[in-house]
Coordinates of C-alpha atoms in Angstrom, one line a residue:
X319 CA -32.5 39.2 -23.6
X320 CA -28.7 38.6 -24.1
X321 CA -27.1 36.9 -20.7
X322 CA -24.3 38.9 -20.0
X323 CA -22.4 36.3 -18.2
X324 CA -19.4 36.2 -20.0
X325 CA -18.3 39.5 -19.4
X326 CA -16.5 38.4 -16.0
X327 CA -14.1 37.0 -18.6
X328 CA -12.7 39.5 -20.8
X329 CA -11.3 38.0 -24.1
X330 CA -8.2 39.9 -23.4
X331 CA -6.9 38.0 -20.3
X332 CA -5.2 34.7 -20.8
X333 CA -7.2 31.5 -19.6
X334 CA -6.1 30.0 -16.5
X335 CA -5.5 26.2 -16.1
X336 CA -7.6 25.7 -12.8
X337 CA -6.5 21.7 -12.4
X338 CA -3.2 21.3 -10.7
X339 CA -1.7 24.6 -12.5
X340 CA 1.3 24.3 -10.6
X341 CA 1.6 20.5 -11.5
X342 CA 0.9 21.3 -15.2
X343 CA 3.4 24.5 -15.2
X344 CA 6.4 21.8 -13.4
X345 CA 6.0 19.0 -16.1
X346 CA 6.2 21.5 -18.9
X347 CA 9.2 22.2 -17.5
X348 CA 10.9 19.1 -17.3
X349 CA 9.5 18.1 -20.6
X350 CA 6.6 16.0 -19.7
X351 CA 4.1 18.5 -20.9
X352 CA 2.4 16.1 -24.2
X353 CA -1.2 14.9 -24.4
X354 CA -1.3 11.3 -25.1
X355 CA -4.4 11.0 -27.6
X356 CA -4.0 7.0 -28.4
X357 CA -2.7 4.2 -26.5
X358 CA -2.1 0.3 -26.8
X359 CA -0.2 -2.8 -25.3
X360 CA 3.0 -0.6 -24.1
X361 CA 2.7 2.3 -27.2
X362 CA 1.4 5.3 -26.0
X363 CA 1.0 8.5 -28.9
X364 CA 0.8 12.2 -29.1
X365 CA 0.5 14.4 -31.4
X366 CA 3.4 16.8 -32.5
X367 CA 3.2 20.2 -33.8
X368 CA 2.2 19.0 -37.3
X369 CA -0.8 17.3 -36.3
X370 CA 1.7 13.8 -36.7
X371 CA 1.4 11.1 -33.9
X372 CA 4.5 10.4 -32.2
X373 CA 4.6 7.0 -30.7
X374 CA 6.3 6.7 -27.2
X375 CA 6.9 2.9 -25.4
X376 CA 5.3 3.6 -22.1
X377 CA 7.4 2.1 -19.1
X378 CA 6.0 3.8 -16.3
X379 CA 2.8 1.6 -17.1
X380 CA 0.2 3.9 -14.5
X381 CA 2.7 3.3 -12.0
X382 CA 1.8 -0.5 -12.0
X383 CA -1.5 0.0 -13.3
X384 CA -0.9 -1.5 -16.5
X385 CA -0.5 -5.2 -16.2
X386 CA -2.4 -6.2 -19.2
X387 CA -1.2 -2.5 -21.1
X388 CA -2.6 0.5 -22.8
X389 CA -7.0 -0.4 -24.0
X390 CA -6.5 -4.3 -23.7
X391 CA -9.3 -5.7 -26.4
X392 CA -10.5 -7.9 -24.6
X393 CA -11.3 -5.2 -21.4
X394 CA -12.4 -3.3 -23.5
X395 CA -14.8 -5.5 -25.3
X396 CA -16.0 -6.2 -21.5
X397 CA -16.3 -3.1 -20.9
X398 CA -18.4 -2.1 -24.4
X399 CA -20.7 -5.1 -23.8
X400 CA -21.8 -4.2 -20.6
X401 CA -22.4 -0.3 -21.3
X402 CA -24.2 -2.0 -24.4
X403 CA -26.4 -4.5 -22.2
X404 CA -27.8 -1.5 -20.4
X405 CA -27.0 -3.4 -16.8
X406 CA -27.0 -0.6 -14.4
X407 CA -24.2 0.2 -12.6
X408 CA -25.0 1.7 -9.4
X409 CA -28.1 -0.6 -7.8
X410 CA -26.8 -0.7 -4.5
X411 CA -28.7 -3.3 -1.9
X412 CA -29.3 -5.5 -4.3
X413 CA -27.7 -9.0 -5.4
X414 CA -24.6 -8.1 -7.0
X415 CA -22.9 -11.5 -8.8
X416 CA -20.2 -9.8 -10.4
X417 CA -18.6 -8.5 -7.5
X418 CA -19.3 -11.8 -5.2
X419 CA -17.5 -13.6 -8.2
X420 CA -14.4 -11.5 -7.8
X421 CA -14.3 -11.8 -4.1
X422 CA -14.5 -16.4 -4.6
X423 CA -12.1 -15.7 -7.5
X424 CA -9.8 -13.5 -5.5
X425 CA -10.3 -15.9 -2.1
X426 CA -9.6 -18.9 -4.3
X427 CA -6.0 -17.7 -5.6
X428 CA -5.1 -16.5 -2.5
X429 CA -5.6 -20.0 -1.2
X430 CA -4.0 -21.5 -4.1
X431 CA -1.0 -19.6 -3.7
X432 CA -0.1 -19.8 -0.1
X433 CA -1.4 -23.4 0.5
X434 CA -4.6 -22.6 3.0
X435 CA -8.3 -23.7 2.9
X436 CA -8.9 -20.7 5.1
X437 CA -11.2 -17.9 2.6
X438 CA -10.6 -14.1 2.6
X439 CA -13.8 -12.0 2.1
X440 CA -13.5 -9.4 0.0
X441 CA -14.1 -6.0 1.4
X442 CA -14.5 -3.6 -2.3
X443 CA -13.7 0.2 -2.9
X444 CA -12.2 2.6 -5.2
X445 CA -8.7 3.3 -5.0
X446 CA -5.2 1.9 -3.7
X447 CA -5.2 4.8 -1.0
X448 CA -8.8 3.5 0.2
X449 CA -8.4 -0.3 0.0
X450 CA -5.4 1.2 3.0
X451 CA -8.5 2.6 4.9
X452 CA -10.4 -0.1 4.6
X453 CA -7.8 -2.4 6.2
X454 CA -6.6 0.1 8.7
X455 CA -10.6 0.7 10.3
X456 CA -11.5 -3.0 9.8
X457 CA -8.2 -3.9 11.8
X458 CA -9.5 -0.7 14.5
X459 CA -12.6 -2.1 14.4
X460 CA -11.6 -5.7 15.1
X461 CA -9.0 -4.3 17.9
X462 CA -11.9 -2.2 19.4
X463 CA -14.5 -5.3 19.7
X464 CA -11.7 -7.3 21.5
X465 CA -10.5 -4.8 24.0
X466 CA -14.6 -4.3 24.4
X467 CA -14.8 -8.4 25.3
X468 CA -11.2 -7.8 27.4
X469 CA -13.5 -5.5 29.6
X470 CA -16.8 -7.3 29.5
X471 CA -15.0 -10.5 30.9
X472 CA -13.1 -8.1 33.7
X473 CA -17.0 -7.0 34.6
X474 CA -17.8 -10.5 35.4
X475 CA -14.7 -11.4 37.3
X476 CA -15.7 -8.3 39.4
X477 CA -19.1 -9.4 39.6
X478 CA -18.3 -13.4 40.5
X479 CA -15.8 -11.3 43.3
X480 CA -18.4 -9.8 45.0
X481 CA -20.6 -12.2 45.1
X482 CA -17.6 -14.2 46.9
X483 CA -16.7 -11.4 49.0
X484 CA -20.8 -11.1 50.0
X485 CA -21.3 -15.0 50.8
X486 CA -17.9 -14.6 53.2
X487 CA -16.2 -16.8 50.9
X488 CA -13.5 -14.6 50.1
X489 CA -11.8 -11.0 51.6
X490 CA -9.9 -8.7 49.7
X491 CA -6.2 -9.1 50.5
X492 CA -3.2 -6.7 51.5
X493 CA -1.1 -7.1 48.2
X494 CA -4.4 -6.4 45.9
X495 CA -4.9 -2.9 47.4
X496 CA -0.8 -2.8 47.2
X497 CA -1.5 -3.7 43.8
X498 CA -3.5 -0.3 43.2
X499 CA -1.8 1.9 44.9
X500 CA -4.9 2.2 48.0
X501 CA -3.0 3.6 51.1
X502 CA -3.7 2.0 54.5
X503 CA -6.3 4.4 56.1
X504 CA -8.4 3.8 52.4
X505 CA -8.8 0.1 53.3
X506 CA -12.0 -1.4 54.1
X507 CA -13.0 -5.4 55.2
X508 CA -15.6 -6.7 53.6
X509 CA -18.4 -5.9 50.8
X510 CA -16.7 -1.5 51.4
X511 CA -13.3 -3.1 50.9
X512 CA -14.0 -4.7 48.0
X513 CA -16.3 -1.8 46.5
X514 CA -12.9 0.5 47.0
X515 CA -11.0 -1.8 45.6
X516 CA -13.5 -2.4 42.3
X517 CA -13.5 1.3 42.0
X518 CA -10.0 1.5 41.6
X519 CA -9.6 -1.0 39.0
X520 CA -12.8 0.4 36.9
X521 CA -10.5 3.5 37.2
X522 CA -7.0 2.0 36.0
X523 CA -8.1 0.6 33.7
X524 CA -10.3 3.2 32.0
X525 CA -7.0 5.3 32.2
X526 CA -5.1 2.6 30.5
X527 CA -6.8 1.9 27.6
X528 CA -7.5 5.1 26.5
X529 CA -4.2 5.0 24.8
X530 CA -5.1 5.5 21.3
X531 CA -4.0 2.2 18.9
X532 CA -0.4 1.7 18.0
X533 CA -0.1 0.8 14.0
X534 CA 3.5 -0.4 12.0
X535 CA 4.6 0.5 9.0
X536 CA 8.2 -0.6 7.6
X537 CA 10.8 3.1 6.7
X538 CA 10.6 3.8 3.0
X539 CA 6.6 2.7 2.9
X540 CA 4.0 4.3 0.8
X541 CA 0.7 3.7 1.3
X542 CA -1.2 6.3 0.0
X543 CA -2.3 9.8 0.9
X544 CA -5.5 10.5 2.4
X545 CA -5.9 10.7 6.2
X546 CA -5.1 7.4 7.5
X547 CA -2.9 6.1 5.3
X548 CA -0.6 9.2 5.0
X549 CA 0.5 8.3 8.5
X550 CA 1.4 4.8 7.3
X551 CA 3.7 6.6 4.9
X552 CA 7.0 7.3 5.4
X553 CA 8.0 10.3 3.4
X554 CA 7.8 13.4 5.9
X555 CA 6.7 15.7 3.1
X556 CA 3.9 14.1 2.7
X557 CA 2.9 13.0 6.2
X558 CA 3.9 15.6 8.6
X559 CA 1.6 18.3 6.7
X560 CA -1.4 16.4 8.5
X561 CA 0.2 14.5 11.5
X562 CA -2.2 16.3 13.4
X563 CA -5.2 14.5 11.6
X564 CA -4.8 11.0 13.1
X565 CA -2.6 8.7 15.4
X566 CA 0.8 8.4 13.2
X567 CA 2.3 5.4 12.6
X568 CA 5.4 3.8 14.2
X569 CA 8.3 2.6 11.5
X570 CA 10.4 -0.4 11.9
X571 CA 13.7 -0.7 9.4
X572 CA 13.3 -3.6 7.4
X573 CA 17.1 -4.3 7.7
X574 CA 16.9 -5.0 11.4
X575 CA 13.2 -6.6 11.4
X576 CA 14.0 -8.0 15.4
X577 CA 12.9 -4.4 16.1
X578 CA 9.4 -5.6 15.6
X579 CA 9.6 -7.7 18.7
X580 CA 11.2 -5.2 20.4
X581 CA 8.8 -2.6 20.2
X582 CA 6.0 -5.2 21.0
X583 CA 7.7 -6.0 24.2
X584 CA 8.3 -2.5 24.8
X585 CA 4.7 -1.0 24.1
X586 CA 2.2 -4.3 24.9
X587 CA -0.5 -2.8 26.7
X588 CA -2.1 -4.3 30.2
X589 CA -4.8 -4.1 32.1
X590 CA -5.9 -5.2 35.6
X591 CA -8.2 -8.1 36.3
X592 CA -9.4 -9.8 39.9
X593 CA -9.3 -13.4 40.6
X594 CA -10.8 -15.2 43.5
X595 CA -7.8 -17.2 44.7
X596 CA -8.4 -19.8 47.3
X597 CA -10.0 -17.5 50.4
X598 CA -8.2 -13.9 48.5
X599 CA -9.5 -11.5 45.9
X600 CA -6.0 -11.0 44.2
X601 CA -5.4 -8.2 41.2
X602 CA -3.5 -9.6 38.6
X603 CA -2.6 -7.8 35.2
X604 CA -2.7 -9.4 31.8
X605 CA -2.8 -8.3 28.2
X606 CA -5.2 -6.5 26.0
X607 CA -5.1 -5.8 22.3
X608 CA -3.2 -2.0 21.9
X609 CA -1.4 -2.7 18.5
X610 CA -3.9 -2.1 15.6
X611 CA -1.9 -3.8 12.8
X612 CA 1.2 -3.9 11.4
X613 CA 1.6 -2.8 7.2
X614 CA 4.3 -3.6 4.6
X615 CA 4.7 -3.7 1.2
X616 CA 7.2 -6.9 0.2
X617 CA 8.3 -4.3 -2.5
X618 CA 8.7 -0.8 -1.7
X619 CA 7.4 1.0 -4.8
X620 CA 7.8 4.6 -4.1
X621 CA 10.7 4.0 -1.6
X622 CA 12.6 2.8 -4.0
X623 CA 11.8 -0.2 -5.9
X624 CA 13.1 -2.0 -2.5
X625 CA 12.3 -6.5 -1.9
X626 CA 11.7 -8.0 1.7
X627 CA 13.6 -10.6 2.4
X628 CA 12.2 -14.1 3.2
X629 CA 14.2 -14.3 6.4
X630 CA 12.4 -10.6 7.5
X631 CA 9.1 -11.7 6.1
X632 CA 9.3 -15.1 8.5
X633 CA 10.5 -12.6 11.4
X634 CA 7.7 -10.3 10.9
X635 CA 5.2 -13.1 11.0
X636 CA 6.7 -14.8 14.5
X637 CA 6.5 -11.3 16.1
X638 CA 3.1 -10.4 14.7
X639 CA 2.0 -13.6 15.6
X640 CA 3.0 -13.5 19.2
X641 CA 2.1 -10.4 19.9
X642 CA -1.2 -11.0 18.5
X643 CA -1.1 -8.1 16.0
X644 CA -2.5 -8.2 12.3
X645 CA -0.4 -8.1 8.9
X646 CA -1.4 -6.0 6.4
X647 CA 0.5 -6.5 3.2
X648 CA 0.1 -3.6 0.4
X649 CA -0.5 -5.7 -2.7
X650 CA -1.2 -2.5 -4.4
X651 CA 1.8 -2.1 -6.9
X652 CA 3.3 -5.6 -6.9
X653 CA 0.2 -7.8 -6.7
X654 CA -1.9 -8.9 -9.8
X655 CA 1.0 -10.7 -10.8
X656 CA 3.1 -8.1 -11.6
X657 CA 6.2 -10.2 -9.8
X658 CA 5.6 -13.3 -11.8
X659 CA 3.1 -14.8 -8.6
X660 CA -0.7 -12.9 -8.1
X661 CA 0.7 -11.8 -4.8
X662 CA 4.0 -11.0 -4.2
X663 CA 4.1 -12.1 -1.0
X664 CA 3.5 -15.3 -1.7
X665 CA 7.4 -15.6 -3.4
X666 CA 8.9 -14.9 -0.2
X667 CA 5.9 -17.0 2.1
X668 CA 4.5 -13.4 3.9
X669 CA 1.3 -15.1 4.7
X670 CA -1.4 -11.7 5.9
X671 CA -4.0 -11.1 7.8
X672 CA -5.2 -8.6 4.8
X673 CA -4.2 -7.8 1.5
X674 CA -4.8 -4.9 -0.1
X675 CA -5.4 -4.5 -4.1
X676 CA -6.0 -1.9 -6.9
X677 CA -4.5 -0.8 -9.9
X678 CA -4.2 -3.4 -12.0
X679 CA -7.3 -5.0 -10.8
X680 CA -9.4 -2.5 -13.3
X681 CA -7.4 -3.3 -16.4
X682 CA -6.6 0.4 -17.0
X683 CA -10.2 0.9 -17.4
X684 CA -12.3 0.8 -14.6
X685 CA -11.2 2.5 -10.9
X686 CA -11.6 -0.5 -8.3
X687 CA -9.8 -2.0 -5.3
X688 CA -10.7 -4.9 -2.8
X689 CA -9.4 -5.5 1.0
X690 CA -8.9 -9.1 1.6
X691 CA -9.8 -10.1 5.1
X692 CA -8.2 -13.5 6.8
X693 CA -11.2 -16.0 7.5
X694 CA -10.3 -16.0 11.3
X695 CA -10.2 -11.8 11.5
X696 CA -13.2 -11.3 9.5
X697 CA -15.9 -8.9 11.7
X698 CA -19.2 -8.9 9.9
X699 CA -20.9 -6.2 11.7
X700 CA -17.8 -4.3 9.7
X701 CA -20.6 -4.4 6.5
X702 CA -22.8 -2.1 8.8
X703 CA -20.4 0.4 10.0
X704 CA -18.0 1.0 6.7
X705 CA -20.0 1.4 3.3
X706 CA -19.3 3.5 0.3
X707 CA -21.6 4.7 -2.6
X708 CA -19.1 3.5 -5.6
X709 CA -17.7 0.1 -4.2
X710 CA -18.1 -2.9 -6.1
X711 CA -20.4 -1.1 -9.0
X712 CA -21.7 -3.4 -11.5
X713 CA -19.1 -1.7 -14.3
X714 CA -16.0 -2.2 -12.3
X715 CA -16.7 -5.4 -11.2
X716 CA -17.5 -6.5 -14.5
X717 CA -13.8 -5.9 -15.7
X718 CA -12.5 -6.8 -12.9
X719 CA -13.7 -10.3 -13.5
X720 CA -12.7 -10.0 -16.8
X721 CA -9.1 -8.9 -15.7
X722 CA -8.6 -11.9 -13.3
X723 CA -10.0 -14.4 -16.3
X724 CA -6.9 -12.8 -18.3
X725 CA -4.6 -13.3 -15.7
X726 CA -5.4 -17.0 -15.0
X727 CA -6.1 -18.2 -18.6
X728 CA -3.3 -20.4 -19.9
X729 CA -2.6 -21.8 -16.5
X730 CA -1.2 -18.3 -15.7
X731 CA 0.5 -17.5 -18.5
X732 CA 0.5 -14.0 -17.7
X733 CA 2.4 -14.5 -14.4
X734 CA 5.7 -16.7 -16.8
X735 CA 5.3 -13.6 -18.7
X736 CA 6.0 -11.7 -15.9
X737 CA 8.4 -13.6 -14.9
X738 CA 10.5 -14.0 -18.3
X739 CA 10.5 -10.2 -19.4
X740 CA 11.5 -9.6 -15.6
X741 CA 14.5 -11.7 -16.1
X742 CA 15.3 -10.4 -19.4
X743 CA 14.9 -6.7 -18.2
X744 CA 17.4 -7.1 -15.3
X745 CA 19.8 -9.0 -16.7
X746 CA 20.1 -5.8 -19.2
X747 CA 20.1 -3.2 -16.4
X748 CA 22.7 -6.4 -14.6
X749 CA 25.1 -5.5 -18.2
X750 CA 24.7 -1.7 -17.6
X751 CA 26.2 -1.8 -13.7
X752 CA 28.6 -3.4 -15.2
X753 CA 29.7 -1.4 -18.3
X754 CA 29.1 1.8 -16.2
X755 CA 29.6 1.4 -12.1
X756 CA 30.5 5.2 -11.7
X757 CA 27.2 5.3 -13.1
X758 CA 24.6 2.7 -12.5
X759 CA 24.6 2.0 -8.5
X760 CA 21.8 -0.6 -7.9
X761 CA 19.1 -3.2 -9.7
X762 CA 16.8 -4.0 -7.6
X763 CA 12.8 -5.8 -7.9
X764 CA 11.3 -8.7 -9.3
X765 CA 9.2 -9.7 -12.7
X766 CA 8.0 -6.4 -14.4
X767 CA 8.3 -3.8 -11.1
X768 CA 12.3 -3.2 -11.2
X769 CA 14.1 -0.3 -10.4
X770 CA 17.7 1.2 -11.9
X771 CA 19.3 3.0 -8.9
X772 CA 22.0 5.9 -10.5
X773 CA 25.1 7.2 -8.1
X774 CA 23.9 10.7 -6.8
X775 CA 25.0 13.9 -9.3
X776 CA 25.2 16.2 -6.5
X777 CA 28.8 16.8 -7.2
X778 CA 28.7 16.1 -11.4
X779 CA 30.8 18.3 -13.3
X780 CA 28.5 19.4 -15.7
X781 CA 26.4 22.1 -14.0
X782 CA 23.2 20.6 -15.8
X783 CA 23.4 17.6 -14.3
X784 CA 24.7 18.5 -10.9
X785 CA 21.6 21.1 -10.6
X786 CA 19.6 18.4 -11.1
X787 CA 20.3 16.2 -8.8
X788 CA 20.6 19.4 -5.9
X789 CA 17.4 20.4 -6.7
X790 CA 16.2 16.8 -5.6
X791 CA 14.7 16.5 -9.3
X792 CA 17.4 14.2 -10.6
X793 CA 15.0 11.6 -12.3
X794 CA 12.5 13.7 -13.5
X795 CA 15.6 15.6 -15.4
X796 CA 16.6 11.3 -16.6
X797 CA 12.8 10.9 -17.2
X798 CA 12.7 13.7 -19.4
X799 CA 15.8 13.1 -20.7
X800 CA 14.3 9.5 -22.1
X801 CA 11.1 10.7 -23.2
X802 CA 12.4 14.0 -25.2
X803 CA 15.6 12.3 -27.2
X804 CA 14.2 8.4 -27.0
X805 CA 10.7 8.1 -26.9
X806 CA 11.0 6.1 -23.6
X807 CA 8.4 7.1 -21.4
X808 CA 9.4 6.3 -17.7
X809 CA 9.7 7.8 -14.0
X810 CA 11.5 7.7 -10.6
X811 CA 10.2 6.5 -7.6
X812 CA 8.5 9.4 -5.1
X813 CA 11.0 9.2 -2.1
X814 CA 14.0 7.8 -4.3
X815 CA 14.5 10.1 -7.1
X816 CA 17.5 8.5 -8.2
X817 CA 15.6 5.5 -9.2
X818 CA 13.7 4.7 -12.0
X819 CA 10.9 2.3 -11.9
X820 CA 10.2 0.2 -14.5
X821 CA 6.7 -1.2 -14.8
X822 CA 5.3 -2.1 -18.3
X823 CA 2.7 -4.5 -19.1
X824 CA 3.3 -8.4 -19.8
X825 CA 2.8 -7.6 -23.8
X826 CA 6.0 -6.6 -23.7
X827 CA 8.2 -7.1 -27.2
X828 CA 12.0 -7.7 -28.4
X829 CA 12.1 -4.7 -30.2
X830 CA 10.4 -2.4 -27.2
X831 CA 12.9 -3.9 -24.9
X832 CA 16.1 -3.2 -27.4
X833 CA 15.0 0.2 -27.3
X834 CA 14.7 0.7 -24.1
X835 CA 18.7 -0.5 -23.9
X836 CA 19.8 1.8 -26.2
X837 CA 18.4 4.8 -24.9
X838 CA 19.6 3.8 -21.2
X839 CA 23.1 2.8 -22.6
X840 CA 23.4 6.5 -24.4
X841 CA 22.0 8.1 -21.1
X842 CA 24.7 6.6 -19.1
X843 CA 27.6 7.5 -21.6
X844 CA 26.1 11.0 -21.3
X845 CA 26.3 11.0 -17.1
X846 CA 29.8 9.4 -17.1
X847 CA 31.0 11.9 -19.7
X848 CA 29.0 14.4 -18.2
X849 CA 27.7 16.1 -21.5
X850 CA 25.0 18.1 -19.5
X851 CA 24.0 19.4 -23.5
X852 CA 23.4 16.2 -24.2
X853 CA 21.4 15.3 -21.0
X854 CA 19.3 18.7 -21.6
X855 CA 19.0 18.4 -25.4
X856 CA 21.3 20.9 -26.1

């Protein structure tokens, strides 16, 4: 019998994309609608409307997930001889060497590069965005088993009380029920006194620290998108949408990072304790642990391409320090030595609590991330209560050993790489400013994660470009721009769309540099002549 299945679909209506149609339908429109077929080093292709590959030099680089480019052979000879071995990749509770490699690999650069015998355990999962959630419930987790020993050790201080109070060796004293607000005609001598006044403290302090944790991010951060770390992120478009889902974050400017200690002075959290002083039971307050961690990026990719300083970075660590609150730095986009150091952080001596790592860490290939966790912070009952099904499979791990052998070979070659193109890249976009400052506004980054900050076109003369920039799509329009007339494939950064970021891999070549400089050098004698034709392809 024929199945008649298909006849829910007549023939006669046109298919409907059902993945991200709206997505689709919006880079069509901006000239980003091409299927890349082929792709190596920093040469990505597609194929034109004769069949004909077109090469384009990819710039964008996965938005930093490219360090080693496009199909690296040696990944991808990893990643043939393991599917080839038959290994399997999911055997979870087992031994799994690949991974614990990373993680002593991982532990042993970090110590290499910011001068500490100290390890960092490696804490594996699947994406940028969940390597965030891994940091932010391990740092919950930590704050919640400290507050938890805060109030054990309060119990016992009631409990040596009373015994004080019951062997006469102590009474409860006038300022201690002061202390709680008990009125005259509610105070007691003896063991009833002191059972009031235990009562009362239980009480103040259960209403005290059920203030939910306080977390810190810097303004301009991104740090992914899923329930957590949305509110870590400061783009309201994104975040406000699901503010409702968990505690938000609080932001600090990175310009004026003495903020940090100000808001830790402002918002430290206290609870009340009892001491048996001399022949008094006195109430006396001290501190317990309400800030959950504090998260950064040392440059801020989405918000626009933006460094730390070293001078905030050494404020940030006094006041963290002092106020006894964790430092999470997002190595997402900047680490794998993308600056021209593994960890960015390490150029301006941001020494974290946690670290957190992705993109580049699968060599294009594989989908991986690790949370780094400080020696000292380090919970192992974490491993019972946070697990995933896909973290630190055989297949990822595999390349990402194979990723961090690449990087390190050659006493880091890969990192001077880094470092060289970096210099020769901005010392172009430098040349630019220069020949064009109604045009060009700002260079900013370091190694191979730069960004080229334009003037705003809000008020341009031509109405191409001045629609553009009002309709908040101003480097898409450039993006486009570069990928339909030059072959330069590149994009802004999410909450500065006047920026474009610049991320290739470390293959880099002359002539793919060259290229990039004449295209960028005709785009900005189109925006300071404002030939909107031109900057629209006619």
């Amino acid at each position: 019998m024929a199945s008649d299945r298909t006849s829910a679909f007549p023939e006669s209506e046109p298919e409907t994309e059902l993945a991200d149609p709206m997505m689709l339908q919006w880079l069509g429109s901006l000239g980003f609608g091409v299927e890349y077929v082929r792709g190596g080093g920093n040469t990505l292709h597609f194929l034109d409307g004769a069949g004909e590959e077109i090469p384009v030099i990819d710039f964008a680089g996965g938005y930093g997930s490219l360090i080693l480019g496009h199909n690296h052979p040696d990944i991808v000879r990893a990643a043939r001889d393991f599917l080839d071995s038959g290994s399997p990749v999911l055997a979870q509770g087992s031994l799994q060497p690949a991974a614990s490699e990373v993680a002593k690999t991982l532990s042993a650069i970090a110590q290499r590069e910011f001068g500490a015998s100290e390890p960092y355990f490696s804490v594996f999962s699947n994406s940028g965005a969940e390597s965030i959630e891994v940091a932010l419930k391990h740092a919950e987790f930590d704050r919640v088993l400290a507050l938890r020993a805060v109030t054990e050790e309060i119990a016992r201080h009631l409990d040596e009380a009373r015994t004080a109070v019951r062997d006469g060796l102590a009474e409860v004293t006038a300022p201690a029920f002061d202390a709680l607000g008990v009125v005259a005609q509610d105070r007691a001598a003896g063991a009833a006194g002191f059972e009031r006044l235990a009562a009362a403290v239980r009480a103040e302090n259960a209403r005290r620290t059920a203030r939910p944790p306080l977390f810190l991010a810097l303004k301009g951060s991104f740090h992914g998108k899923l329930v957590g770390s949305v509110q870590l992120t400061y783009n309201a478009a994104y975040r406000e949408p699901f503010a409702a889902l968990a505690p938000p974050a609080r932001f600090i400017d990175v310009d004026r990072p003495e903020a940090l200690r100000e808001l830790f002075e402002r918002e430290r959290g206290t609870v009340l304790d009892v001491v048996v002083d001399g022949g008094g039971i006195a109430v006396v307050e001290r501190s317990f642990p309400v800030f959950g961690a504090f998260f950064c990026e040392v440059i801020q990719g989405e918000g626009g391409i933006r460094e730390m300083t070293p001078e905030a970075a050494r404020e940030i660590e006094r006041a963290c320090s002092a106020a006894g609150c964790p430092v999470v730095v997002d190595e997402i986009q900047s680490g794998m030595g993308r600056t021209g150091a593994f960890f960015a952080s390490s150029r301006i001596g941001l020494r974290a609590d946690y670290y957190t790592l992705a993109k580049s860490l699968g060599g294009g290939i594989a989908k991986t991330a690790v949370t780094l966790v400080r020696g000292r912070r380090y919970r192992p009952e974490f491993e019972l209560v946070h697990t995933s099904t896909f973290a630190k499979d055989t297949f990822s791990s595999t390349i990402a050993l194979r990723v961090l052998e690449l990087l390190e070979a050659d006493e880091g070659r890969a990192y001077r790489l880094a470092r060289e193109w970096g210099e020769r890249l901005t010392a172009m976009f430098t040349a630019l400013r220069g020949e064009f400052p109604g045009v060009v506004k700002d260079v900013r980054g370091a190694g191979l994660m730069l960004g080229l900050e334009f003037h705003d076109q809000s008020g341009a003369q031509a109405p191409q470009i001045r629609a553009a920039a009002r309709a908040g799509v101003f480097g898409y329009a450039v993006s486009g721009y570069l990928l339909t007339a030059h072959r330069i494939r590149t994009f802004p950064t999410a909450s500065a769309v006047h920026t474009l970021r610049f991320e290739p891999s470390v293959l880099l070549t002359e002539a793919e540099v060259s290229r990039l400089g004449e295209a960028l050098r005709t785009l900005c004698q189109i925006l300071r002549d404002q030939d909107g034709r031109a900057f629209t392809g006619g």
